[in-house]
C-alpha atoms as one frame of an Amber mdcrd trajectory, in Angstrom:
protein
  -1.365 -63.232 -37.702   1.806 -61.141 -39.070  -0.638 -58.356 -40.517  -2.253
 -58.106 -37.012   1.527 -57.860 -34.919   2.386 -55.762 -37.376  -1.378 -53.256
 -36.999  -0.431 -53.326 -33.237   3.007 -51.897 -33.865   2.098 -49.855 -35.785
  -0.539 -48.355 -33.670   1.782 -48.152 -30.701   4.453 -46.381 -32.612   1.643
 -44.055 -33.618   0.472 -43.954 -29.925   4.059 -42.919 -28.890   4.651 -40.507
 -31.524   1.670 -38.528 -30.794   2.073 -38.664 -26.952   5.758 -37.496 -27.545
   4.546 -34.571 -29.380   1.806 -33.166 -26.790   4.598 -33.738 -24.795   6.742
 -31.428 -26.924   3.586 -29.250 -26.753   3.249 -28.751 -23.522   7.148 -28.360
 -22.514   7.024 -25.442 -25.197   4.023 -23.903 -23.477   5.827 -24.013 -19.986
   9.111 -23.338 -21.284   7.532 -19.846 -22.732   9.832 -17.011 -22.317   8.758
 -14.585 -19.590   8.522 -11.487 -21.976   6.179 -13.233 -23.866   3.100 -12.282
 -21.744   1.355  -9.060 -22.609   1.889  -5.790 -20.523  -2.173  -5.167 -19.589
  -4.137  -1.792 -20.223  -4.963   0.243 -17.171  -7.056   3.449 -16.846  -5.038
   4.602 -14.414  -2.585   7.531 -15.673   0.477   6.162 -13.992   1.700   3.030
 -12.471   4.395   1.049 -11.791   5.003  -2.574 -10.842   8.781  -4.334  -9.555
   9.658  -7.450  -8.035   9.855  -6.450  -4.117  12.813  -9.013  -3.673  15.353
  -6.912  -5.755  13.326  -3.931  -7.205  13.606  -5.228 -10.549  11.218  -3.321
 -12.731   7.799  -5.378 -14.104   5.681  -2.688 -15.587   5.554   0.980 -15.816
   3.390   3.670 -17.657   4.413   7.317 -16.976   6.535   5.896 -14.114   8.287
   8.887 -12.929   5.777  11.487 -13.707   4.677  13.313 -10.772   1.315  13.644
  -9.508  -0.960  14.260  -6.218  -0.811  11.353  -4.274  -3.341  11.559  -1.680
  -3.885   9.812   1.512  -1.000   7.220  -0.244   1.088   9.772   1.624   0.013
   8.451   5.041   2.745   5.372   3.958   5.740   7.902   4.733   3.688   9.291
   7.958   3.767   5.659   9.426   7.215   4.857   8.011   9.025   7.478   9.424
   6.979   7.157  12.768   7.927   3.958  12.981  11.700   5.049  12.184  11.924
   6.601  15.332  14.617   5.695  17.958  13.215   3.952  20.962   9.319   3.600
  19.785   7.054   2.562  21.942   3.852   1.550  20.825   1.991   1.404  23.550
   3.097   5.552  24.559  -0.279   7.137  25.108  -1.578  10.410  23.082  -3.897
  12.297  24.444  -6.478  13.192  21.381  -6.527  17.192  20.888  -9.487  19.531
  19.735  -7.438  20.540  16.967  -7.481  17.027  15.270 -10.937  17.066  15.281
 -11.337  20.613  13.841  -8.886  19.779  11.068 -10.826  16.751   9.569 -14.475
  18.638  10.129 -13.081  21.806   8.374 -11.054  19.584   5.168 -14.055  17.372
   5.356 -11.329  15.073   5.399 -11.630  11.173   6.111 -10.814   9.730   9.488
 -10.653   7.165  12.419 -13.696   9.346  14.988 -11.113  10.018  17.862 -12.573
  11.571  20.646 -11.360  14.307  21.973  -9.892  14.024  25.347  -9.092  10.371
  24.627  -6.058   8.450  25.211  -5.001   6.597  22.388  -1.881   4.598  21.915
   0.835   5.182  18.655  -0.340   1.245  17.890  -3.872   2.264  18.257  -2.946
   5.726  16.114  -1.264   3.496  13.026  -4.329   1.265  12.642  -6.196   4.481
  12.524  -4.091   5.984   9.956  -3.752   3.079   7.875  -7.262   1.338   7.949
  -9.621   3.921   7.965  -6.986   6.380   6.437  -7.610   8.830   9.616  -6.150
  12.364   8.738  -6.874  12.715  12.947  -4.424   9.768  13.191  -2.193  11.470
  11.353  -2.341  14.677  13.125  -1.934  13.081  16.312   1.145  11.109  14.888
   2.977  14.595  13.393   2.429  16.173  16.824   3.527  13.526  18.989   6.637
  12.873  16.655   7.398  15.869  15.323   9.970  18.591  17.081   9.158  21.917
  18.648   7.267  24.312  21.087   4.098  24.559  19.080   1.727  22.667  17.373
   2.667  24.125  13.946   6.026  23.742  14.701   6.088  20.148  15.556   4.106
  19.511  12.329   6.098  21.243  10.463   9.262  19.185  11.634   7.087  15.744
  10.999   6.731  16.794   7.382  10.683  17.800   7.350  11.145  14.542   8.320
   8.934  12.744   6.234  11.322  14.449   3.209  14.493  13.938   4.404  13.162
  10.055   4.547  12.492  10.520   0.695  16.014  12.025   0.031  17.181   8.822
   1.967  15.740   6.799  -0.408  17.380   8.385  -3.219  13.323   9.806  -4.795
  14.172  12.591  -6.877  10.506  13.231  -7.466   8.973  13.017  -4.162   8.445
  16.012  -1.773   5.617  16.358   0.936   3.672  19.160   2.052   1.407  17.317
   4.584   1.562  14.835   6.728  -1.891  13.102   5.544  -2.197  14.010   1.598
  -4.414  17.041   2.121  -1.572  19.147   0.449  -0.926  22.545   0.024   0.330
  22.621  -3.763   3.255  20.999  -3.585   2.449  17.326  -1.602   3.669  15.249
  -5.195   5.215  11.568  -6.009   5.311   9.196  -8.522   4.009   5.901  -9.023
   7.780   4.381  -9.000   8.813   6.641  -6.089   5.545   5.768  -4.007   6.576
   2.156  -4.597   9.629   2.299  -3.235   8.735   3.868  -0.205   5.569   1.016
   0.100   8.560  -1.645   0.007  10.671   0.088   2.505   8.026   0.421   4.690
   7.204  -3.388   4.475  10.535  -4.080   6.103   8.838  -3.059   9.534   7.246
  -5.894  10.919   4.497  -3.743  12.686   3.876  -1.666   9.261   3.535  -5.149
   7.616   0.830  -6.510  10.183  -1.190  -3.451  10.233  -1.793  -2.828   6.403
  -3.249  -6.256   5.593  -5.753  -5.926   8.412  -9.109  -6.012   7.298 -10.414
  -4.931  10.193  -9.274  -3.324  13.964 -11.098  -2.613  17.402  -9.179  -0.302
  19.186 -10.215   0.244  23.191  -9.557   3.733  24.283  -9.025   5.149  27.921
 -11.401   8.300  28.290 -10.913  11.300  29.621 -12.412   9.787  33.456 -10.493
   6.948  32.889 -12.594   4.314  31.836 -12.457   1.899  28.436 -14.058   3.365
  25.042 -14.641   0.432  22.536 -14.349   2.374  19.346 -16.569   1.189  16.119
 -14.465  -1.123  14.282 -11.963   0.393  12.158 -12.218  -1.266   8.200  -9.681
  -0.986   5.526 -10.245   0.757   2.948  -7.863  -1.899   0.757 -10.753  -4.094
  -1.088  -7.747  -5.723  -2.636  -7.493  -7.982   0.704 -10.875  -9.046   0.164
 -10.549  -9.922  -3.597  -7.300 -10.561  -4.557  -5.829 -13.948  -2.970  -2.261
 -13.061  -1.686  -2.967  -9.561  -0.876  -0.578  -8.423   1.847  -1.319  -4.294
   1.600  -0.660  -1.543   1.101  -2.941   1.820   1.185  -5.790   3.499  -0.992
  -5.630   7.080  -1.631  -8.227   9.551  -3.119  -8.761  13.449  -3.675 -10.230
  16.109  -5.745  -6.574  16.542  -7.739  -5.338  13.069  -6.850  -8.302  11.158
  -8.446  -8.351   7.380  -7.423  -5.195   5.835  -6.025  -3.537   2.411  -4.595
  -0.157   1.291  -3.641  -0.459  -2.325  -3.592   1.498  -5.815  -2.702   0.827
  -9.486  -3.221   2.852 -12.275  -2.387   2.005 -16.443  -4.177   4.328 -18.974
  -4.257   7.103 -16.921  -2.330   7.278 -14.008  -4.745   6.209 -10.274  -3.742
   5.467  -7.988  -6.513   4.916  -4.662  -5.146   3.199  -1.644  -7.179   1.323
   1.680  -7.282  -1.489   2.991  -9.811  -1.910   6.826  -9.584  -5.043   8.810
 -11.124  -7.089   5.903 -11.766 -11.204   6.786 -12.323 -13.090   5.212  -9.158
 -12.222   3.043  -6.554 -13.426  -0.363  -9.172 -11.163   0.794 -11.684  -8.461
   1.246  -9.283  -8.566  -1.912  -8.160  -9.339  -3.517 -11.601  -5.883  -1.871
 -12.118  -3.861  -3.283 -10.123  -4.977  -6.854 -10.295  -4.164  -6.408 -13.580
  -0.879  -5.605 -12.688  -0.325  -7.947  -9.955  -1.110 -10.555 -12.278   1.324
  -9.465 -14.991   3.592  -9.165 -12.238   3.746 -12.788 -11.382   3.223 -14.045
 -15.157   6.447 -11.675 -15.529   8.417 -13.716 -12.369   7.305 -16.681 -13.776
């Protein structure tokens, strides 16, 4: 009787000891220092990664080296049109031959605005943004930029698109476009890029478009009457695949290679980033889930 109390104790005792210890176990495993987890391998020649709430640094390779960014650069077009003083969204632009010659002679990639069309700024950002329209972001440089002609106004847009960069403190930013198609010196780096993604993503109208999958904008024609344009798609697959995907904007080009400045928000945390000079659109955005992973591993 004795012997069998005392088997039962003992087994108990053991019971306890080992539940304590995958207790132990398990509080060590949770308890694991954030360093701990392993900065991923990207193909991507640059890229960056911070914490969006107080630009605390997560990840970086060749951070601040400069390279072609392009259509990543249509971020600063909508930024600093949606900087302007008394916006209104809903202004209407009438769509110029010009815009259309510009994307047929760059064989450049854009939102299909018809000429003669009235389009509003709203309607002009989703075409910018989704489809990465460099006739969207004509439109936008004339219509916001200063001066008596067309190359004038342009060139004011793209003045201010700079002195938004200089605002921001980037000492390795400068822009010589208004859409990425740049003329030698259109540069930024992964860090920099970032940093103008997040200050973008303080405009409640920036933030809405760029996680759009998809837009229908309805046009007034030249007599007047509604166009329904072909659905505008984003060209972020991250929104698609990547749960908590909130933006930001793809870029690609002969120079710039394969580009995305991304963002990602679980459990109340935003980690923001940018990979530059990655090899194809998969690989870009193999890259930065990577990243955005790390990221939140990083925050914990």
């Amino acid at each position: 009787m004795i012997t069998g109390i005392k088997g039962i104790r003992l087994r108990r005792a053991t019971a306890v000891a080992v539940t304590s210890g995958a207790l132990l176990a398990t509080g060590a495993l949770t308890a694991a220092p954030a360093q701990a987890v392993t900065a991923p391998t990207i193909v991507a020649k640059g890229g960056f990664v911070m914490n969006n709430a107080n630009a605390k640094t997560l990840y970086g390779k060749a951070a601040d080296t400069r390279r072609s960014t392009g259509s990543t650069t249509k971020i600063m077009t909508a930024k600093v049109v949606l900087a302007q003083s008394n916006l209104n969204l809903d202004a209407k632009v009438t769509i110029q031959k010009a815009y259309s010659d510009y994307v047929v002679k760059n064989n450049a990639s854009q939102a299909h605005l018809i000429v003669g069309d009235k389009v509003t700024v709203r309607q002009l950002l989703y075409g910018l943004m989704l489809p990465s329209g460099c006739d969207a972001a004509y439109a936008l440089a004339d219509k916001f930029g200063s001066g008596s002609t067309r190359a004038a106004r342009v060139k004011s847009f793209i003045g201010k698109m700079n002195t938004a960069a200089k605002n921001l403190g980037l000492k390795n930013t400068h822009f010589d476009s208004f859409d990425g198609i740049g003329n030698g010196s259109n540069y930024s780096t992964p860090r920099d890029l970032t940093k103008i993604a997040s200050s973008a993503m303080k405009s409640s109208t920036f933030r809405t478009i760029v996680k759009t999958k998809s837009y229908t904008a309805k046009t007034i024609t030249k007599t007047g009457s509604t166009r329904t344009m072909n659905p505008w798609t984003n060209t972020n697959g991250l929104l698609s695949s990547y749960s908590g995907t909130i933006g930001v904007k793809t870029g690609s080009g002969p120079e710039a290679k394969y580009c995305l400045v991304f963002a990602a928000t679980r459990n109340g945390k935003t980690v923001i980033g940018t990979v530059l000079a990655s090899s194809s659109i998969a690989q870009r955005e193999a890259d930065a889930k990577k990243l955005l992973t790390y990221g939140f591993a990083k925050l914990g």
